[in-house]
mmCIF file of C-alpha atoms in Angstrom:
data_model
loop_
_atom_site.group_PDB
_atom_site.id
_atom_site.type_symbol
_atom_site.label_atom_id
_atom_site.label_comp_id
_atom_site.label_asym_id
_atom_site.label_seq_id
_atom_site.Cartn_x
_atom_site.Cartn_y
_atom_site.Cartn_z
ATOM 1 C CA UNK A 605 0.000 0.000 0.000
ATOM 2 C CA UNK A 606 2.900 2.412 0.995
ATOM 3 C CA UNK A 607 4.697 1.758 -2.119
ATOM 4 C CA UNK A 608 1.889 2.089 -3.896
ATOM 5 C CA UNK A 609 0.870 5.601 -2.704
ATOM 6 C CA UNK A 610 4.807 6.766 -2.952
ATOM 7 C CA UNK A 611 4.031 5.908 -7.387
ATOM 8 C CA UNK A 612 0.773 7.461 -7.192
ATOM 9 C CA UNK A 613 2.614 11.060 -5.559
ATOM 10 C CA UNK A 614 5.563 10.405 -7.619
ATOM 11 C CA UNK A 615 3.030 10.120 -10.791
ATOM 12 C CA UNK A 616 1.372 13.102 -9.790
ATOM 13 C CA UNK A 617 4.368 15.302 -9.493
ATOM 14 C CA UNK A 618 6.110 14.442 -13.324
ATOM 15 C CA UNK A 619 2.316 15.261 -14.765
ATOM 16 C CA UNK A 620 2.580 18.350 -13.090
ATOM 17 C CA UNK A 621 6.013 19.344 -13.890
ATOM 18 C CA UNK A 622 5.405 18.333 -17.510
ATOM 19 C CA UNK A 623 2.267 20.473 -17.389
ATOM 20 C CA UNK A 624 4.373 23.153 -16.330
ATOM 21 C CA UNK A 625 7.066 22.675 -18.359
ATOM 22 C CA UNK A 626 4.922 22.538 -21.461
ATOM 23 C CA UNK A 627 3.189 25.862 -20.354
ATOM 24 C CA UNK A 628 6.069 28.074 -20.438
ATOM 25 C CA UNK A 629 7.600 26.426 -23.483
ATOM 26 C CA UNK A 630 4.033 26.168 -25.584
ATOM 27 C CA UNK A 631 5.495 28.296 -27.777
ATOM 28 C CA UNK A 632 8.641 26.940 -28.899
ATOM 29 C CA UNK A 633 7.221 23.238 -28.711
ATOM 30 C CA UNK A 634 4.429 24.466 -31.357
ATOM 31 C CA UNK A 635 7.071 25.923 -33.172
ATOM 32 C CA UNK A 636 8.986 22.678 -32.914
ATOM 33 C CA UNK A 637 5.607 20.172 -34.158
ATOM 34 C CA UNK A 638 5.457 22.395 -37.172
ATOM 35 C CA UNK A 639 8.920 21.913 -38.416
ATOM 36 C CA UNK A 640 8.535 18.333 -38.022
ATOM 37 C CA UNK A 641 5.336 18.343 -40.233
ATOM 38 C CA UNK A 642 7.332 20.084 -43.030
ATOM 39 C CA UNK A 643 10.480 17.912 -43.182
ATOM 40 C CA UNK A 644 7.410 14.635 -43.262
ATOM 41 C CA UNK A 645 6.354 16.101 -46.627
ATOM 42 C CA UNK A 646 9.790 15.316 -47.815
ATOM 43 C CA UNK A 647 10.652 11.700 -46.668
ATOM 44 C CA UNK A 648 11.505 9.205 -49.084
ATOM 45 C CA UNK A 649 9.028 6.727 -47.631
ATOM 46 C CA UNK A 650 6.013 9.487 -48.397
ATOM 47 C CA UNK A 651 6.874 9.446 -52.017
ATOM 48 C CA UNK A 652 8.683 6.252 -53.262
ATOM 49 C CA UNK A 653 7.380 5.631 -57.134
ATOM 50 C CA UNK A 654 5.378 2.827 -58.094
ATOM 51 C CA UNK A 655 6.513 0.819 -61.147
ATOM 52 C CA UNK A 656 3.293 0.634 -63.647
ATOM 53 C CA UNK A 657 2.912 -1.493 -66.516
ATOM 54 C CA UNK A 658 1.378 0.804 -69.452
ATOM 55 C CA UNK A 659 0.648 -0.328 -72.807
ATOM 56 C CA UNK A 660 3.061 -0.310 -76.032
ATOM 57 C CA UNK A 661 1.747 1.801 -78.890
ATOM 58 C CA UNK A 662 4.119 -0.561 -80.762
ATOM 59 C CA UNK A 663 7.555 1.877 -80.818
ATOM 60 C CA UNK A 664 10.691 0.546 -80.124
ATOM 61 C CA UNK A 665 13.914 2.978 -79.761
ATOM 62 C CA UNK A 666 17.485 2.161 -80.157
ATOM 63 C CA UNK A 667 19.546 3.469 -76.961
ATOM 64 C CA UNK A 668 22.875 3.388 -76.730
ATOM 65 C CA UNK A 669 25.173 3.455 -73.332
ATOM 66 C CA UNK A 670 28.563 5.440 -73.818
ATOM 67 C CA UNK A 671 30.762 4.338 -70.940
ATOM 68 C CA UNK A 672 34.398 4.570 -69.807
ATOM 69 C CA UNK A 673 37.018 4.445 -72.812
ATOM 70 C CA UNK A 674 34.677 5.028 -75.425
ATOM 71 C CA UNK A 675 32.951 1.993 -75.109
ATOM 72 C CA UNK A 676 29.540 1.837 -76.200
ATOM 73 C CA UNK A 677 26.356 -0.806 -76.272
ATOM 74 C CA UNK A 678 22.981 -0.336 -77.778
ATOM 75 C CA UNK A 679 20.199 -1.838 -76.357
ATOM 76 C CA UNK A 680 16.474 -2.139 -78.261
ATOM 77 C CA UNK A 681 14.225 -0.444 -76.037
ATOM 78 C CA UNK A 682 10.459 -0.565 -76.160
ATOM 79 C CA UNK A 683 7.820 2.464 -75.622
ATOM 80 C CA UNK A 684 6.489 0.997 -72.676
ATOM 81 C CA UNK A 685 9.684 -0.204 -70.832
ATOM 82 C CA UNK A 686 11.772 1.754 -68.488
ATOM 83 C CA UNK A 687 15.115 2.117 -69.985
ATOM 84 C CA UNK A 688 17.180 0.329 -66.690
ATOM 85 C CA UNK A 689 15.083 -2.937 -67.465
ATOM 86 C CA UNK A 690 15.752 -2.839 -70.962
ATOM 87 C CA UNK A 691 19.576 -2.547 -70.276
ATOM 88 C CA UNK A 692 19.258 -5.722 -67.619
ATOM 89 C CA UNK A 693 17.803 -7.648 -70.416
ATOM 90 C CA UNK A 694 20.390 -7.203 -72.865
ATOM 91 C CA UNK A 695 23.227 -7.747 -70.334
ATOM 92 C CA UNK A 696 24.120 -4.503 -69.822
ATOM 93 C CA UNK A 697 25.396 -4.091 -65.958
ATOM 94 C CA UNK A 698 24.246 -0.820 -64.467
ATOM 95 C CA UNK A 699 23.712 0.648 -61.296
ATOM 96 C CA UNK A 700 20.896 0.475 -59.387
ATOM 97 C CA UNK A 701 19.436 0.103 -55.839
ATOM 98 C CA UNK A 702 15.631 1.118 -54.628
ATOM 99 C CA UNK A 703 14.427 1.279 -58.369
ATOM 100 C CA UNK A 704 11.669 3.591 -57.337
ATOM 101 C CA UNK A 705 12.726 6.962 -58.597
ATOM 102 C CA UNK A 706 14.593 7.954 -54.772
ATOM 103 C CA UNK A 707 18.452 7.173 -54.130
ATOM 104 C CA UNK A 708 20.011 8.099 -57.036
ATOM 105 C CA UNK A 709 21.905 5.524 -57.718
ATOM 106 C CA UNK A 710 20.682 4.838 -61.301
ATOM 107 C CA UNK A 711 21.758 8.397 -62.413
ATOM 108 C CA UNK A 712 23.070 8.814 -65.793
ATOM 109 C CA UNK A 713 23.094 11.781 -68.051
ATOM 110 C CA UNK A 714 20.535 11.603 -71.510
ATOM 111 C CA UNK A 715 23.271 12.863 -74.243
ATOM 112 C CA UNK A 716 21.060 12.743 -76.960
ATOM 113 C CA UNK A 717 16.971 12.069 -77.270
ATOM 114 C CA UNK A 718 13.963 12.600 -75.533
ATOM 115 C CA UNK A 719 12.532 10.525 -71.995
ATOM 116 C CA UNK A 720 9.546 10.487 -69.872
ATOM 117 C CA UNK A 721 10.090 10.248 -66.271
ATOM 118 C CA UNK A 722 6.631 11.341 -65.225
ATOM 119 C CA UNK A 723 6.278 7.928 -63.140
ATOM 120 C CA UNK A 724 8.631 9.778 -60.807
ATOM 121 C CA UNK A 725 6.202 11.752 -58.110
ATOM 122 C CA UNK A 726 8.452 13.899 -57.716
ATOM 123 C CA UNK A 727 11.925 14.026 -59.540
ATOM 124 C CA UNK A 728 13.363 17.273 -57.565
ATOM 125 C CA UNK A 729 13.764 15.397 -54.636
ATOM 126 C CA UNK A 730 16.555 13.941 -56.180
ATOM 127 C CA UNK A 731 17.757 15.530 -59.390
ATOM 128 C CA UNK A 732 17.183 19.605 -59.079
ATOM 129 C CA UNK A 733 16.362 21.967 -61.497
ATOM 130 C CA UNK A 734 19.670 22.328 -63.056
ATOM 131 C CA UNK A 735 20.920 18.489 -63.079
ATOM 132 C CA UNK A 736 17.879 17.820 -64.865
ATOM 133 C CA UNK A 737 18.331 20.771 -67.263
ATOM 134 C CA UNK A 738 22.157 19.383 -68.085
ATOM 135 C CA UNK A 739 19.864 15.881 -68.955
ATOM 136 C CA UNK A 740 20.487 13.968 -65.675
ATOM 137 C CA UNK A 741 17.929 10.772 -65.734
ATOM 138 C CA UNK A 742 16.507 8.127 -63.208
ATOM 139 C CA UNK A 743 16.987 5.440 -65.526
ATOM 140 C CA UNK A 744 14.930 2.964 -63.132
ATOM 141 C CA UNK A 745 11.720 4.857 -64.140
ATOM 142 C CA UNK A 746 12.598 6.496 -67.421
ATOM 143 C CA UNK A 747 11.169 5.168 -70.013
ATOM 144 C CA UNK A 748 12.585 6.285 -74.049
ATOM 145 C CA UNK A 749 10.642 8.505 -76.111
ATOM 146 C CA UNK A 750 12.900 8.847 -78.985
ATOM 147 C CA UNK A 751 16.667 7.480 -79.831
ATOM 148 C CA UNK A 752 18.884 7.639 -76.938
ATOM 149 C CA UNK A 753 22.449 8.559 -76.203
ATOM 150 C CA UNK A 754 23.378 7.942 -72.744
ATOM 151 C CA UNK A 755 26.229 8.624 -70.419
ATOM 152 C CA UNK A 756 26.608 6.005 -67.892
ATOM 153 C CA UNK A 757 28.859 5.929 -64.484
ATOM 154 C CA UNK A 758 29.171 3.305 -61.963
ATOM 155 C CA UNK A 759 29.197 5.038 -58.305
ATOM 156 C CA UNK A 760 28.338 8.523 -59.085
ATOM 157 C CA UNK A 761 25.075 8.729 -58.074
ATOM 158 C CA UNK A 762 26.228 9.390 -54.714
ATOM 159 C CA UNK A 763 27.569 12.533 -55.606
ATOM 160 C CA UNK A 764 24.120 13.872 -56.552
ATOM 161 C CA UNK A 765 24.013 17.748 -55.445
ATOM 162 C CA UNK A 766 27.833 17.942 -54.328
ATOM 163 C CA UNK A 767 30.324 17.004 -57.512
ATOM 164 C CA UNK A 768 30.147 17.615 -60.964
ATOM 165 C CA UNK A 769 29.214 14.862 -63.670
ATOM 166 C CA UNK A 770 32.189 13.109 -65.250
ATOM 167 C CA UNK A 771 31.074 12.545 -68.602
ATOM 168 C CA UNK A 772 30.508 8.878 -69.191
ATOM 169 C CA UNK A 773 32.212 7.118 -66.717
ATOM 170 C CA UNK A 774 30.762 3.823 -66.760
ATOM 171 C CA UNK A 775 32.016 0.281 -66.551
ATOM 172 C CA UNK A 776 30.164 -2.608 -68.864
ATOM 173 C CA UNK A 777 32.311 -4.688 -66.861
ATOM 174 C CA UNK A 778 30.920 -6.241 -63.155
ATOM 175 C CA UNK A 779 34.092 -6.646 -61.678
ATOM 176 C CA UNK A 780 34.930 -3.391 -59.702
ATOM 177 C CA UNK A 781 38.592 -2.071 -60.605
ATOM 178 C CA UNK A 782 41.236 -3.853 -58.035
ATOM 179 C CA UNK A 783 42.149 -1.631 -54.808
ATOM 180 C CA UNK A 784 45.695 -1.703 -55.180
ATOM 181 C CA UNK A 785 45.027 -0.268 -58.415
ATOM 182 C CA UNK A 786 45.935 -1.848 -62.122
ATOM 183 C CA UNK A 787 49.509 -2.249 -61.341
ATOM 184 C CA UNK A 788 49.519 -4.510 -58.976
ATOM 185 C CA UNK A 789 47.766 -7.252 -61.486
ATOM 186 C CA UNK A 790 50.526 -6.492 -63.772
ATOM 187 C CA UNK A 791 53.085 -7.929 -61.743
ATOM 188 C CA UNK A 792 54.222 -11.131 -61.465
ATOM 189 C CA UNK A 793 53.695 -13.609 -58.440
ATOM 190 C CA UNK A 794 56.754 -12.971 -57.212
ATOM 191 C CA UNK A 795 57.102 -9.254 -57.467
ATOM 192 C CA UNK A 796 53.509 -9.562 -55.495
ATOM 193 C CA UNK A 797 55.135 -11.371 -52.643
ATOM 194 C CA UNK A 798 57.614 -8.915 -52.473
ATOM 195 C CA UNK A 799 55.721 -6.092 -52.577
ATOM 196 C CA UNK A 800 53.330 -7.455 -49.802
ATOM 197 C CA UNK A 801 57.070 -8.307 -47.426
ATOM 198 C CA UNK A 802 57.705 -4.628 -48.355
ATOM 199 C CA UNK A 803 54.541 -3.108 -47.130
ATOM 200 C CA UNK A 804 54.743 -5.062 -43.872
ATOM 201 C CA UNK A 805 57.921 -4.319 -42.917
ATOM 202 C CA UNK A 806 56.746 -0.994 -42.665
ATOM 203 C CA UNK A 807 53.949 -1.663 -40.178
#
């Protein structure tokens, strides 16, 4: 019983110090909710795109990926399909992760040609005005209009908003370029083993 009366009191006195609190900071706390309500109209989650199937007036446009080098692949893309899946299906390796028009990591620039990315809800929250003026593209949900041209990269998506596009930078390849660089696969075994005894000498 004791113990129980020393919650109730206890109870009692944090619901009035919160009341009290909350009085004399009303202001800034209502300040505070309507922030919060603004920055919710932004969230990924609140506007992730929906991938639709539409239906193929019977076009299909020749789009061709310019990556590292020079190299180059053209794909046969239809009206109706979104130009990342038409890539996939040819073999062509490109970046991607949440396929819904959001991260950015399918970025590559349109060169030449027309697109539609109006299954994006809204594009800006990724690519801004001037990316998108300069021909920057969510390939995931972009679907050809016309004969493409397309600059390609491989990580550069993350950059989005902070570093300047590289031209096509793109690798047809899967296998990610070595981290001791292209040198090192040059050598032989030997000069390997040496190389490694070098570097942990040094430790």
């Amino acid at each position: 019983q004791t113990l129980f009366n020393s919650s109730r009191k206890m109870s009692a006195s944090i619901r009035t110090s919160v009341a009290s609190t909350s009085s004399v900071g009303s202001a800034r706390t209502s300040r505070r909710a309507t922030v919060v309500v603004q920055a919710a109209d932004k969230l990924a989650r609140n506007i992730v795109g929906v991938r639709r199937e539409v239906e193929s007036s019977g076009k299909t446009f020749d789009v061709t990926f310019l990556a590292r080098g020079g190299a180059a692949k053209t794909v046969k893309c239809a009206d109706n399909q979104y130009i990342l899946d038409a890539a996939e299906a040819a073999g062509v390796d490109l970046p991607a992760t949440c396929r819904a028009g959001i991260c950015g990591a399918c970025v590559a620039r349109v060169a030449s040609g027309t697109i539609d990315q109006s299954d994006i809800p809204d594009l800006e929250f990724t690519l801004n005005e001037k990316e998108q003026a300069a021909g920057m593209a969510l390939l995931c949900m972009s679907r050809a209009t016309s004969d493409l041209k397309i600059e390609t990269q491989s990580d550069w998506g993350y950059s989005l908003g902070v570093g300047e596009w590289k031209g096509a930078s793109g690798l047809f390849s899967a296998e990610p370029d070595p981290l001791m660089g292209t040198e090192w696969s040059k050598m032989t075994k030997e000069q390997q083993e040496a190389a490694a005894k070098a570097g942990a000498a040094k430790k």
